[in-house]
PDB file of C-alpha atoms in Angstrom:
ATOM      1  CA  MET B  20       0.307  -0.609   0.226  1.00 34.00           C
ATOM      2  CA  THR B  21       1.140   2.969  -1.318  1.00 40.00           C
ATOM      3  CA  GLU B  22       1.638   6.817   1.619  1.00 43.00           C
ATOM      4  CA  LYS B  23      -0.562   8.258  -0.661  1.00 44.00           C
ATOM      5  CA  ALA B  24      -3.304   5.680   0.081  1.00 59.00           C
ATOM      6  CA  ARG B  25      -3.348   5.184   4.121  1.00 81.00           C
ATOM      7  CA  ALA B  26      -5.553   7.640   5.653  1.00 84.00           C
ATOM      8  CA  TRP B  27      -4.856   9.840   7.776  1.00 85.00           C
ATOM      9  CA  VAL B  28      -6.732  10.155  11.576  1.00 90.00           C
ATOM     10  CA  THR B  29      -8.259  13.037  13.148  1.00 87.00           C
ATOM     11  CA  VAL B  30      -9.316  13.082  16.871  1.00 90.00           C
ATOM     12  CA  ALA B  31      -9.831  16.755  17.927  1.00 84.00           C
ATOM     13  CA  GLY B  32     -12.339  18.381  20.314  1.00 83.00           C
ATOM     14  CA  PHE B  33     -11.729  16.775  23.896  1.00 89.00           C
ATOM     15  CA  GLY B  34     -11.799  13.472  25.976  1.00 92.00           C
ATOM     16  CA  GLY B  35     -10.670  11.065  23.482  1.00 93.00           C
ATOM     17  CA  HIS B  36      -8.936   8.115  24.407  1.00 97.00           C
ATOM     18  CA  ILE B  37      -6.423   6.835  22.306  1.00 97.00           C
ATOM     19  CA  LYS B  38      -4.604   3.700  22.199  1.00 97.00           C
ATOM     20  CA  ALA B  39      -3.814   0.606  20.029  1.00 97.00           C
ATOM     21  CA  THR B  40      -2.347  -3.411  19.720  1.00 96.00           C
ATOM     22  CA  ARG B  41       0.471  -4.281  17.549  1.00 94.00           C
ATOM     23  CA  THR B  42      -2.171  -4.376  14.468  1.00 96.00           C
ATOM     24  CA  THR B  43      -5.276  -2.339  15.834  1.00 97.00           C
ATOM     25  CA  LEU B  44      -5.648   1.473  16.356  1.00 97.00           C
ATOM     26  CA  THR B  45      -9.373   2.560  18.962  1.00 97.00           C
ATOM     27  CA  VAL B  46      -9.864   5.739  19.251  1.00 96.00           C
ATOM     28  CA  ARG B  47     -12.841   5.918  21.487  1.00 96.00           C
ATOM     29  CA  LYS B  48     -15.145   9.489  22.422  1.00 90.00           C
ATOM     30  CA  LYS B  49     -18.187   9.843  24.037  1.00 86.00           C
ATOM     31  CA  ASN B  50     -19.983   6.464  23.621  1.00 87.00           C
ATOM     32  CA  GLU B  51     -18.619   6.481  20.277  1.00 91.00           C
ATOM     33  CA  GLU B  52     -15.188   3.964  19.308  1.00 95.00           C
ATOM     34  CA  ARG B  53     -13.504   3.446  15.799  1.00 94.00           C
ATOM     35  CA  ARG B  54     -10.729   0.900  14.653  1.00 96.00           C
ATOM     36  CA  TYR B  55      -8.365   1.244  12.507  1.00 96.00           C
ATOM     37  CA  GLU B  56      -5.692  -1.123  11.325  1.00 96.00           C
ATOM     38  CA  ILE B  57      -1.882  -0.319  12.163  1.00 96.00           C
ATOM     39  CA  ARG B  58      -1.239  -0.446   7.841  1.00 94.00           C
ATOM     40  CA  ASP B  59      -3.938   1.519   6.774  1.00 94.00           C
ATOM     41  CA  VAL B  60      -2.467   4.553   9.297  1.00 94.00           C
ATOM     42  CA  GLY B  61      -0.756   7.091   7.460  1.00 88.00           C
ATOM     43  CA  HIS B  62      -0.911  10.194  10.147  1.00 89.00           C
ATOM     44  CA  LEU B  63      -2.453  10.520  12.680  1.00 93.00           C
ATOM     45  CA  ILE B  64      -3.653  14.180  14.318  1.00 91.00           C
ATOM     46  CA  VAL B  65      -4.687  14.541  17.828  1.00 92.00           C
ATOM     47  CA  VAL B  66      -5.938  18.421  17.946  1.00 88.00           C
ATOM     48  CA  GLY B  67      -7.134  19.343  21.852  1.00 88.00           C
ATOM     49  CA  GLY B  68      -6.865  17.511  24.798  1.00 92.00           C
ATOM     50  CA  HIS B  69      -7.063  13.420  24.935  1.00 95.00           C
ATOM     51  CA  THR B  70      -5.455  10.414  25.932  1.00 97.00           C
ATOM     52  CA  ILE B  71      -3.034   8.997  24.334  1.00 97.00           C
ATOM     53  CA  HIS B  72      -1.086   5.590  25.458  1.00 97.00           C
ATOM     54  CA  THR B  73       2.828   4.677  24.442  1.00 96.00           C
ATOM     55  CA  SER B  74       1.425   1.439  22.780  1.00 95.00           C
ATOM     56  CA  ALA B  75      -0.739   4.208  20.381  1.00 97.00           C
ATOM     57  CA  VAL B  76       2.440   5.828  19.947  1.00 97.00           C
ATOM     58  CA  ILE B  77       4.460   2.544  19.781  1.00 96.00           C
ATOM     59  CA  ALA B  78       2.568   1.081  17.076  1.00 96.00           C
ATOM     60  CA  LEU B  79       1.846   3.469  15.203  1.00 96.00           C
ATOM     61  CA  LEU B  80       5.870   5.082  14.810  1.00 95.00           C
ATOM     62  CA  ARG B  81       6.810   1.115  14.049  1.00 94.00           C
ATOM     63  CA  GLY B  82       4.148   0.649  11.844  1.00 93.00           C
ATOM     64  CA  GLY B  83       5.645   4.080   9.526  1.00 90.00           C
ATOM     65  CA  ALA B  84       2.967   6.554  10.578  1.00 91.00           C
ATOM     66  CA  SER B  85       3.325  10.437  11.675  1.00 89.00           C
ATOM     67  CA  ILE B  86       1.615  11.436  14.317  1.00 92.00           C
ATOM     68  CA  SER B  87       1.118  15.317  14.584  1.00 89.00           C
ATOM     69  CA  VAL B  88      -0.192  17.055  18.351  1.00 91.00           C
ATOM     70  CA  PHE B  89      -2.694  20.531  18.056  1.00 87.00           C
ATOM     71  CA  ASP B  90      -3.728  22.258  20.679  1.00 85.00           C
ATOM     72  CA  ALA B  91      -7.126  23.261  21.090  1.00 79.00           C
ATOM     73  CA  ASP B  92      -6.763  26.566  18.568  1.00 69.00           C
ATOM     74  CA  GLY B  93      -5.298  24.098  15.816  1.00 72.00           C
ATOM     75  CA  ARG B  94      -1.906  26.255  16.558  1.00 76.00           C
ATOM     76  CA  PRO B  95       0.745  22.866  16.557  1.00 82.00           C
ATOM     77  CA  ALA B  96       2.246  21.826  19.400  1.00 86.00           C
ATOM     78  CA  GLY B  97       4.925  19.254  18.042  1.00 86.00           C
ATOM     79  CA  GLN B  98       4.924  15.808  15.516  1.00 85.00           C
ATOM     80  CA  LEU B  99       6.454  12.626  16.306  1.00 89.00           C
ATOM     81  CA  THR B 100       8.241  10.430  12.721  1.00 85.00           C
ATOM     82  CA  PRO B 101       8.859   7.036  12.326  1.00 87.00           C
ATOM     83  CA  PRO B 102      12.928   6.839  12.572  1.00 82.00           C
ATOM     84  CA  GLY B 103      14.214   6.538   9.561  1.00 71.00           C
ATOM     85  CA  ARG B 104      12.599   8.912   7.915  1.00 67.00           C
ATOM     86  CA  GLY B 105      14.843  12.620   8.194  1.00 62.00           C
ATOM     87  CA  ASP B 106      12.730  15.680   7.949  1.00 68.00           C
ATOM     88  CA  PRO B 107      10.114  14.575   5.054  1.00 67.00           C
ATOM     89  CA  ALA B 108       8.850  18.350   6.045  1.00 79.00           C
ATOM     90  CA  ALA B 109      12.354  19.668   5.132  1.00 86.00           C
ATOM     91  CA  GLU B 110      12.361  17.764   1.940  1.00 86.00           C
ATOM     92  CA  LEU B 111       8.808  18.999   1.287  1.00 91.00           C
ATOM     93  CA  ARG B 112       9.215  22.346   2.271  1.00 92.00           C
ATOM     94  CA  ASN B 113      12.441  22.971  -0.013  1.00 92.00           C
ATOM     95  CA  ALA B 114      10.213  21.751  -3.099  1.00 92.00           C
ATOM     96  CA  GLN B 115       7.590  23.731  -1.923  1.00 94.00           C
ATOM     97  CA  ASN B 116       9.863  26.803  -2.411  1.00 91.00           C
ATOM     98  CA  ARG B 117      11.225  25.581  -6.110  1.00 91.00           C
ATOM     99  CA  ALA B 118       7.893  24.615  -7.796  1.00 89.00           C
ATOM    100  CA  PHE B 119       5.536  27.666  -6.214  1.00 90.00           C
ATOM    101  CA  GLY B 120       4.735  29.561  -9.835  1.00 89.00           C
ATOM    102  CA  HIS B 121       1.399  30.483 -11.689  1.00 92.00           C
ATOM    103  CA  THR B 122       0.542  27.497 -12.548  1.00 94.00           C
ATOM    104  CA  TYR B 123      -0.118  26.536  -8.796  1.00 96.00           C
ATOM    105  CA  ALA B 124      -2.007  30.477  -8.438  1.00 95.00           C
ATOM    106  CA  LEU B 125      -4.393  29.478 -11.960  1.00 96.00           C
ATOM    107  CA  THR B 126      -5.090  26.151 -10.428  1.00 96.00           C
ATOM    108  CA  PHE B 127      -6.694  27.464  -7.107  1.00 97.00           C
ATOM    109  CA  ALA B 128      -8.310  30.889  -8.276  1.00 96.00           C
ATOM    110  CA  GLU B 129     -10.077  28.820 -11.073  1.00 96.00           C
ATOM    111  CA  LYS B 130     -11.211  25.637  -8.500  1.00 97.00           C
ATOM    112  CA  ALA B 131     -12.312  28.725  -6.730  1.00 97.00           C
ATOM    113  CA  MET B 132     -13.961  30.690  -9.236  1.00 97.00           C
ATOM    114  CA  ASN B 133     -15.896  27.328 -10.166  1.00 97.00           C
ATOM    115  CA  GLU B 134     -17.180  26.927  -6.815  1.00 98.00           C
ATOM    116  CA  ARG B 135     -18.576  30.042  -6.982  1.00 98.00           C
ATOM    117  CA  LEU B 136     -20.067  29.997 -10.215  1.00 97.00           C
ATOM    118  CA  LEU B 137     -21.775  26.281  -8.671  1.00 97.00           C
ATOM    119  CA  ALA B 138     -23.281  28.050  -5.627  1.00 97.00           C
ATOM    120  CA  ILE B 139     -24.879  30.738  -8.015  1.00 97.00           C
ATOM    121  CA  GLU B 140     -26.503  28.115  -9.967  1.00 96.00           C
ATOM    122  CA  ARG B 141     -27.840  26.351  -7.268  1.00 97.00           C
ATOM    123  CA  TYR B 142     -29.330  29.165  -6.168  1.00 96.00           C
ATOM    124  CA  GLY B 143     -30.965  29.952  -9.180  1.00 96.00           C
ATOM    125  CA  HIS B 144     -31.558  26.557 -10.307  1.00 95.00           C
ATOM    126  CA  ALA B 145     -34.046  25.789  -6.653  1.00 95.00           C
ATOM    127  CA  SER B 146     -35.191  29.249  -5.960  1.00 94.00           C
ATOM    128  CA  GLY B 147     -35.867  31.755  -9.314  1.00 92.00           C
ATOM    129  CA  TRP B 148     -32.584  33.657 -11.345  1.00 93.00           C
ATOM    130  CA  ASP B 149     -33.702  37.105 -10.334  1.00 89.00           C
ATOM    131  CA  LEU B 150     -30.978  37.858  -8.466  1.00 89.00           C
ATOM    132  CA  LEU B 151     -28.980  38.212 -11.229  1.00 93.00           C
ATOM    133  CA  TYR B 152     -28.887  41.137 -13.934  1.00 93.00           C
ATOM    134  CA  GLU B 153     -28.722  40.435 -17.469  1.00 92.00           C
ATOM    135  CA  GLY B 154     -25.723  38.928 -18.783  1.00 94.00           C
ATOM    136  CA  GLU B 155     -24.341  38.678 -15.337  1.00 95.00           C
ATOM    137  CA  LEU B 156     -23.274  34.891 -14.949  1.00 94.00           C
ATOM    138  CA  GLU B 157     -22.328  34.580 -18.549  1.00 95.00           C
ATOM    139  CA  PHE B 158     -19.500  37.266 -17.746  1.00 95.00           C
ATOM    140  CA  LEU B 159     -18.462  35.109 -14.760  1.00 96.00           C
ATOM    141  CA  HIS B 160     -17.951  32.259 -16.849  1.00 95.00           C
ATOM    142  CA  ARG B 161     -15.958  34.486 -19.629  1.00 95.00           C
ATOM    143  CA  SER B 162     -14.173  36.104 -16.826  1.00 95.00           C
ATOM    144  CA  ARG B 163     -13.294  32.921 -15.261  1.00 93.00           C
ATOM    145  CA  GLU B 164     -12.047  31.300 -18.764  1.00 94.00           C
ATOM    146  CA  GLU B 165      -9.853  34.367 -19.326  1.00 96.00           C
ATOM    147  CA  TYR B 166      -7.853  33.299 -16.245  1.00 95.00           C
ATOM    148  CA  GLN B 167      -5.106  30.983 -17.927  1.00 92.00           C
ATOM    149  CA  PHE B 168      -4.239  33.442 -20.656  1.00 95.00           C
ATOM    150  CA  LEU B 169      -3.015  35.767 -18.195  1.00 95.00           C
ATOM    151  CA  ILE B 170       0.530  35.070 -17.425  1.00 92.00           C
ATOM    152  CA  LYS B 171       1.595  37.889 -14.855  1.00 94.00           C
ATOM    153  CA  MET B 172       0.525  36.921 -11.510  1.00 94.00           C
ATOM    154  CA  ASP B 173      -0.818  40.604 -10.228  1.00 94.00           C
ATOM    155  CA  GLU B 174      -3.109  40.355 -13.662  1.00 96.00           C
ATOM    156  CA  LEU B 175      -4.591  37.216 -12.528  1.00 96.00           C
ATOM    157  CA  ARG B 176      -4.784  38.677  -8.676  1.00 95.00           C
ATOM    158  CA  ARG B 177      -7.242  42.007  -9.691  1.00 96.00           C
ATOM    159  CA  LEU B 178      -9.088  39.425 -12.191  1.00 97.00           C
ATOM    160  CA  HIS B 179      -9.844  37.170  -9.032  1.00 97.00           C
ATOM    161  CA  GLN B 180     -10.723  39.817  -6.476  1.00 96.00           C
ATOM    162  CA  MET B 181     -12.936  40.936  -8.789  1.00 97.00           C
ATOM    163  CA  ASN B 182     -15.015  37.971 -10.077  1.00 97.00           C
ATOM    164  CA  THR B 183     -14.822  37.196  -5.859  1.00 97.00           C
ATOM    165  CA  ASP B 184     -16.511  40.919  -5.284  1.00 97.00           C
ATOM    166  CA  MET B 185     -19.547  40.137  -8.191  1.00 97.00           C
ATOM    167  CA  TYR B 186     -19.504  36.093  -6.522  1.00 97.00           C
ATOM    168  CA  TYR B 187     -20.382  38.378  -2.827  1.00 98.00           C
ATOM    169  CA  GLU B 188     -22.856  40.914  -4.929  1.00 97.00           C
ATOM    170  CA  VAL B 189     -24.854  38.646  -6.490  1.00 97.00           C
ATOM    171  CA  MET B 190     -25.260  36.270  -3.398  1.00 97.00           C
ATOM    172  CA  GLY B 191     -26.291  39.621  -1.131  1.00 96.00           C
ATOM    173  CA  ARG B 192     -29.406  40.175  -3.544  1.00 96.00           C
ATOM    174  CA  THR B 193     -30.959  36.875  -2.018  1.00 96.00           C
ATOM    175  CA  LEU B 194     -30.351  38.230   1.500  1.00 96.00           C
ATOM    176  CA  PRO B 195     -32.635  40.182   3.505  1.00 94.00           C
ATOM    177  CA  ALA B 196     -32.525  44.262   2.899  1.00 90.00           C
ATOM    178  CA  GLY B 197     -32.588  44.757   6.520  1.00 92.00           C
ATOM    179  CA  LEU B 198     -29.452  42.822   7.478  1.00 95.00           C
ATOM    180  CA  GLY B 199     -27.222  45.536   5.515  1.00 93.00           C
ATOM    181  CA  PHE B 200     -25.276  43.300   3.496  1.00 96.00           C
ATOM    182  CA  GLN B 201     -24.005  43.984   0.265  1.00 91.00           C
ATOM    183  CA  ARG B 202     -20.851  43.111  -0.442  1.00 93.00           C
ATOM    184  CA  ARG B 203     -17.846  41.142   0.996  1.00 95.00           C
ATOM    185  CA  LYS B 204     -16.243  44.079   3.257  1.00 92.00           C
ATOM    186  CA  LYS B 205     -12.756  43.796   5.302  1.00 89.00           C
ATOM    187  CA  ARG B 206     -12.785  44.345   8.804  1.00 87.00           C
ATOM    188  CA  PRO B 207     -14.523  45.604  11.226  1.00 91.00           C
ATOM    189  CA  HIS B 208     -17.972  44.651  10.110  1.00 94.00           C
ATOM    190  CA  THR B 209     -20.780  46.555  10.526  1.00 94.00           C
ATOM    191  CA  ASP B 210     -23.423  43.959   9.194  1.00 96.00           C
ATOM    192  CA  PRO B 211     -24.189  40.508  10.730  1.00 96.00           C
ATOM    193  CA  ILE B 212     -23.599  38.471   7.497  1.00 97.00           C
ATOM    194  CA  ASN B 213     -19.911  39.506   7.129  1.00 96.00           C
ATOM    195  CA  THR B 214     -19.105  39.042  10.479  1.00 96.00           C
ATOM    196  CA  MET B 215     -20.766  35.556  10.223  1.00 96.00           C
ATOM    197  CA  LEU B 216     -18.720  34.747   6.976  1.00 96.00           C
ATOM    198  CA  SER B 217     -15.939  36.289   8.830  1.00 94.00           C
ATOM    199  CA  PHE B 218     -15.928  33.911  12.024  1.00 92.00           C
ATOM    200  CA  GLY B 219     -17.034  30.717   9.580  1.00 93.00           C
ATOM    201  CA  TYR B 220     -13.760  31.228   8.025  1.00 93.00           C
ATOM    202  CA  ALA B 221     -11.900  31.305  11.203  1.00 89.00           C
ATOM    203  CA  VAL B 222     -13.448  27.869  11.600  1.00 89.00           C
ATOM    204  CA  LEU B 223     -12.624  26.825   7.820  1.00 93.00           C
ATOM    205  CA  TYR B 224      -8.604  28.186   8.491  1.00 92.00           C
ATOM    206  CA  SER B 225      -8.226  26.659  11.767  1.00 87.00           C
ATOM    207  CA  ALA B 226      -8.980  22.735  10.256  1.00 89.00           C
ATOM    208  CA  ALA B 227      -7.093  23.465   6.922  1.00 93.00           C
ATOM    209  CA  ASN B 228      -4.106  24.750   8.936  1.00 91.00           C
ATOM    210  CA  VAL B 229      -3.886  21.692  10.956  1.00 89.00           C
ATOM    211  CA  ALA B 230      -4.178  19.659   7.502  1.00 92.00           C
ATOM    212  CA  VAL B 231      -1.268  22.212   6.225  1.00 93.00           C
ATOM    213  CA  VAL B 232       1.068  22.050   9.108  1.00 90.00           C
ATOM    214  CA  ALA B 233       0.324  18.088   9.618  1.00 88.00           C
ATOM    215  CA  ALA B 234       1.441  17.286   6.194  1.00 90.00           C
ATOM    216  CA  GLY B 235       4.795  19.665   6.574  1.00 90.00           C
ATOM    217  CA  LEU B 236       4.333  21.686   4.126  1.00 94.00           C
ATOM    218  CA  ASP B 237       4.696  25.461   4.826  1.00 93.00           C
ATOM    219  CA  PRO B 238       1.476  27.622   5.981  1.00 93.00           C
ATOM    220  CA  ASP B 239       2.586  30.729   5.537  1.00 93.00           C
ATOM    221  CA  HIS B 240       4.246  30.179   1.514  1.00 94.00           C
ATOM    222  CA  GLY B 241       1.135  30.808  -0.269  1.00 94.00           C
ATOM    223  CA  VAL B 242       1.271  30.920  -3.891  1.00 92.00           C
ATOM    224  CA  PHE B 243      -1.801  32.909  -4.432  1.00 89.00           C
ATOM    225  CA  LYS B 244      -2.220  34.797  -1.053  1.00 89.00           C
ATOM    226  CA  GLU B 245       0.873  36.072   0.404  1.00 85.00           C
ATOM    227  CA  GLY B 246       2.402  36.776   3.803  1.00 88.00           C
ATOM    228  CA  PRO B 247       0.573  35.074   7.173  1.00 90.00           C
ATOM    229  CA  GLY B 248      -1.118  31.745   6.010  1.00 92.00           C
ATOM    230  CA  GLY B 249      -0.716  32.195   2.876  1.00 95.00           C
ATOM    231  CA  LEU B 250      -1.295  28.723   1.974  1.00 96.00           C
ATOM    232  CA  VAL B 251      -3.797  28.385   4.062  1.00 95.00           C
ATOM    233  CA  TYR B 252      -6.213  31.009   2.348  1.00 96.00           C
ATOM    234  CA  ASP B 253      -4.914  29.596  -0.919  1.00 97.00           C
ATOM    235  CA  ILE B 254      -6.337  26.040   0.085  1.00 97.00           C
ATOM    236  CA  ILE B 255      -9.736  27.620   2.129  1.00 97.00           C
ATOM    237  CA  ASP B 256     -10.502  29.716  -0.712  1.00 98.00           C
ATOM    238  CA  GLY B 257     -12.956  26.851  -2.520  1.00 98.00           C
ATOM    239  CA  PHE B 258     -13.958  25.589   0.203  1.00 98.00           C
ATOM    240  CA  LYS B 259     -15.419  28.727   0.832  1.00 98.00           C
ATOM    241  CA  PRO B 260     -19.005  28.589  -0.685  1.00 98.00           C
ATOM    242  CA  THR B 261     -19.982  25.444   0.179  1.00 98.00           C
ATOM    243  CA  MET B 262     -18.731  24.547   3.947  1.00 98.00           C
ATOM    244  CA  VAL B 263     -19.006  28.630   4.945  1.00 98.00           C
ATOM    245  CA  ASP B 264     -21.322  30.618   2.501  1.00 98.00           C
ATOM    246  CA  GLU B 265     -24.726  28.909   1.777  1.00 98.00           C
ATOM    247  CA  PRO B 266     -24.948  27.513   5.248  1.00 97.00           C
ATOM    248  CA  VAL B 267     -24.306  31.354   6.424  1.00 98.00           C
ATOM    249  CA  PHE B 268     -26.583  32.809   3.528  1.00 97.00           C
ATOM    250  CA  ALA B 269     -29.412  29.776   4.303  1.00 96.00           C
ATOM    251  CA  LEU B 270     -29.002  30.781   8.096  1.00 96.00           C
ATOM    252  CA  ALA B 271     -29.865  34.336   7.518  1.00 96.00           C
ATOM    253  CA  ARG B 272     -32.787  33.794   5.198  1.00 96.00           C
ATOM    254  CA  THR B 273     -34.909  32.184   7.938  1.00 92.00           C
ATOM    255  CA  GLY B 274     -33.925  35.366   9.627  1.00 90.00           C
ATOM    256  CA  LEU B 275     -31.575  37.105  12.215  1.00 94.00           C
ATOM    257  CA  ARG B 276     -33.510  38.363  15.172  1.00 92.00           C
ATOM    258  CA  GLU B 277     -32.719  42.298  16.372  1.00 89.00           C
ATOM    259  CA  GLU B 278     -31.249  40.674  19.990  1.00 93.00           C
ATOM    260  CA  GLU B 279     -29.019  38.275  18.123  1.00 95.00           C
ATOM    261  CA  TYR B 280     -26.525  40.950  16.730  1.00 95.00           C
ATOM    262  CA  GLU B 281     -25.578  44.148  18.709  1.00 94.00           C
ATOM    263  CA  THR B 282     -24.031  46.967  15.729  1.00 91.00           C
ATOM    264  CA  GLY B 283     -22.773  50.282  17.614  1.00 83.00           C
ATOM    265  CA  ASN B 284     -19.332  51.828  17.582  1.00 85.00           C
ATOM    266  CA  GLY B 285     -18.537  51.056  14.620  1.00 87.00           C
ATOM    267  CA  ARG B 286     -18.762  47.161  14.420  1.00 91.00           C
ATOM    268  CA  CYS B 287     -21.376  44.386  14.239  1.00 95.00           C
ATOM    269  CA  ILE B 288     -21.382  41.735  17.504  1.00 93.00           C
ATOM    270  CA  LEU B 289     -23.010  38.531  17.476  1.00 94.00           C
ATOM    271  CA  SER B 290     -25.300  37.202  20.088  1.00 94.00           C
ATOM    272  CA  GLU B 291     -23.557  33.850  22.070  1.00 90.00           C
ATOM    273  CA  CYS B 292     -27.417  32.650  21.029  1.00 92.00           C
ATOM    274  CA  LEU B 293     -26.370  33.072  17.137  1.00 94.00           C
ATOM    275  CA  THR B 294     -22.144  32.013  17.859  1.00 91.00           C
ATOM    276  CA  SER B 295     -24.606  28.902  19.295  1.00 89.00           C
ATOM    277  CA  ARG B 296     -26.884  28.416  15.984  1.00 92.00           C
ATOM    278  CA  LEU B 297     -24.291  28.776  13.803  1.00 93.00           C
ATOM    279  CA  LEU B 298     -21.633  26.781  15.155  1.00 89.00           C
ATOM    280  CA  PRO B 299     -23.203  23.285  14.834  1.00 90.00           C
ATOM    281  CA  VAL B 300     -23.800  23.927  11.258  1.00 94.00           C
ATOM    282  CA  LEU B 301     -20.262  25.223  10.303  1.00 93.00           C
ATOM    283  CA  HIS B 302     -19.423  21.552  12.483  1.00 87.00           C
ATOM    284  CA  ARG B 303     -21.416  19.623   9.601  1.00 93.00           C
ATOM    285  CA  THR B 304     -20.498  21.718   6.689  1.00 96.00           C
ATOM    286  CA  VAL B 305     -16.664  22.009   7.314  1.00 95.00           C
ATOM    287  CA  ARG B 306     -15.630  18.454   6.398  1.00 93.00           C
ATOM    288  CA  GLU B 307     -11.851  17.552   7.077  1.00 89.00           C
ATOM    289  CA  GLU B 308     -10.993  15.135   5.415  1.00 90.00           C
ATOM    290  CA  ARG B 309     -12.486  17.026   1.810  1.00 95.00           C
ATOM    291  CA  ILE B 310     -10.162  19.524   3.148  1.00 96.00           C
ATOM    292  CA  ALA B 311      -7.051  17.096   3.935  1.00 92.00           C
ATOM    293  CA  ALA B 312      -7.273  15.149   0.703  1.00 94.00           C
ATOM    294  CA  VAL B 313      -6.890  18.612  -0.911  1.00 97.00           C
ATOM    295  CA  VAL B 314      -3.657  18.986   1.501  1.00 96.00           C
ATOM    296  CA  ARG B 315      -2.513  15.677   0.577  1.00 93.00           C
ATOM    297  CA  ASP B 316      -2.993  16.109  -3.089  1.00 95.00           C
ATOM    298  CA  LEU B 317      -0.827  19.233  -3.468  1.00 96.00           C
ATOM    299  CA  ALA B 318       2.066  17.271  -0.847  1.00 94.00           C
ATOM    300  CA  HIS B 319       2.120  14.777  -3.692  1.00 93.00           C
ATOM    301  CA  SER B 320       2.046  16.914  -6.490  1.00 95.00           C
ATOM    302  CA  LEU B 321       5.304  18.978  -5.009  1.00 94.00           C
ATOM    303  CA  ALA B 322       6.661  15.474  -3.542  1.00 92.00           C
ATOM    304  CA  THR B 323       6.605  14.145  -7.164  1.00 93.00           C
ATOM    305  CA  GLY B 324       6.456  16.571 -10.175  1.00 92.00           C
ATOM    306  CA  LYS B 325       2.835  15.346 -10.892  1.00 94.00           C
ATOM    307  CA  THR B 326       0.319  17.812 -11.807  1.00 95.00           C
ATOM    308  CA  PHE B 327      -1.934  19.101  -9.016  1.00 96.00           C
ATOM    309  CA  SER B 328      -5.433  18.511  -9.636  1.00 94.00           C
ATOM    310  CA  PRO B 329      -7.737  19.189  -6.913  1.00 94.00           C
ATOM    311  CA  VAL B 330     -11.099  17.522  -6.128  1.00 93.00           C
ATOM    312  CA  TYR B 331     -13.199  20.784  -3.977  1.00 94.00           C
TER     313      TYR B 331
END
């Protein structure tokens, strides 16, 4: 079995109990117990507060699996790798430094725009096309096709930002006007929709950051986005429409009560009641295994030179 085919097992939250025999890894959390063959596990990712037996550590390392540990906020605490493997993270980061460029940026941009177009079309088919002005959808499709002809990164970033802004403006028309959302804005937010989106993106970022660090990639070395967390932002861009935007917009369309958020002093603050409504939704829609699959595909592409073709 190849390394690529071996599973990533994630234990998040609190209260998990992790142990193993020579052949079987067992994860018990509350009343649920999951079992994995050691030979099928490529990486154990532990996030938060759990109990792990040395039997599990020994069995996994002897079986060729890595173990990554993070605190409850997704900050890395350390990693164990099987003996004799050297430093695979250093090798991968060297490949990341050498290979990142326009081709990877184009892939991220096209995948993210595809997901935004699909989100618009799903709403249109389900609820009607009155959200679109004449020619808008055709314009967005043509703009996406222009990506591959742009050579300079600045041009690619500029067109992608314009298309992303237009997506938020279109989806904003599906929301109650009284919520004050017209487009995506930078912090501090003055309306509940932008505030809810940022809350959701933070949850999404945390999940992706765990996967990126566990894979041995440099989270701050993005290809499309620049600065701290650049690679994480690159990866989550294509997940935003389905994992955060659509559930946030759907919740907003059901109606938000005035007492669920406060707009004053130039910013909007969500009530504990509203965040308690939003969090369970995000826990269902932010799918860690799908994020990890894209990260693994990226790491495999960098390590082997094969084409990066992520499935969002």
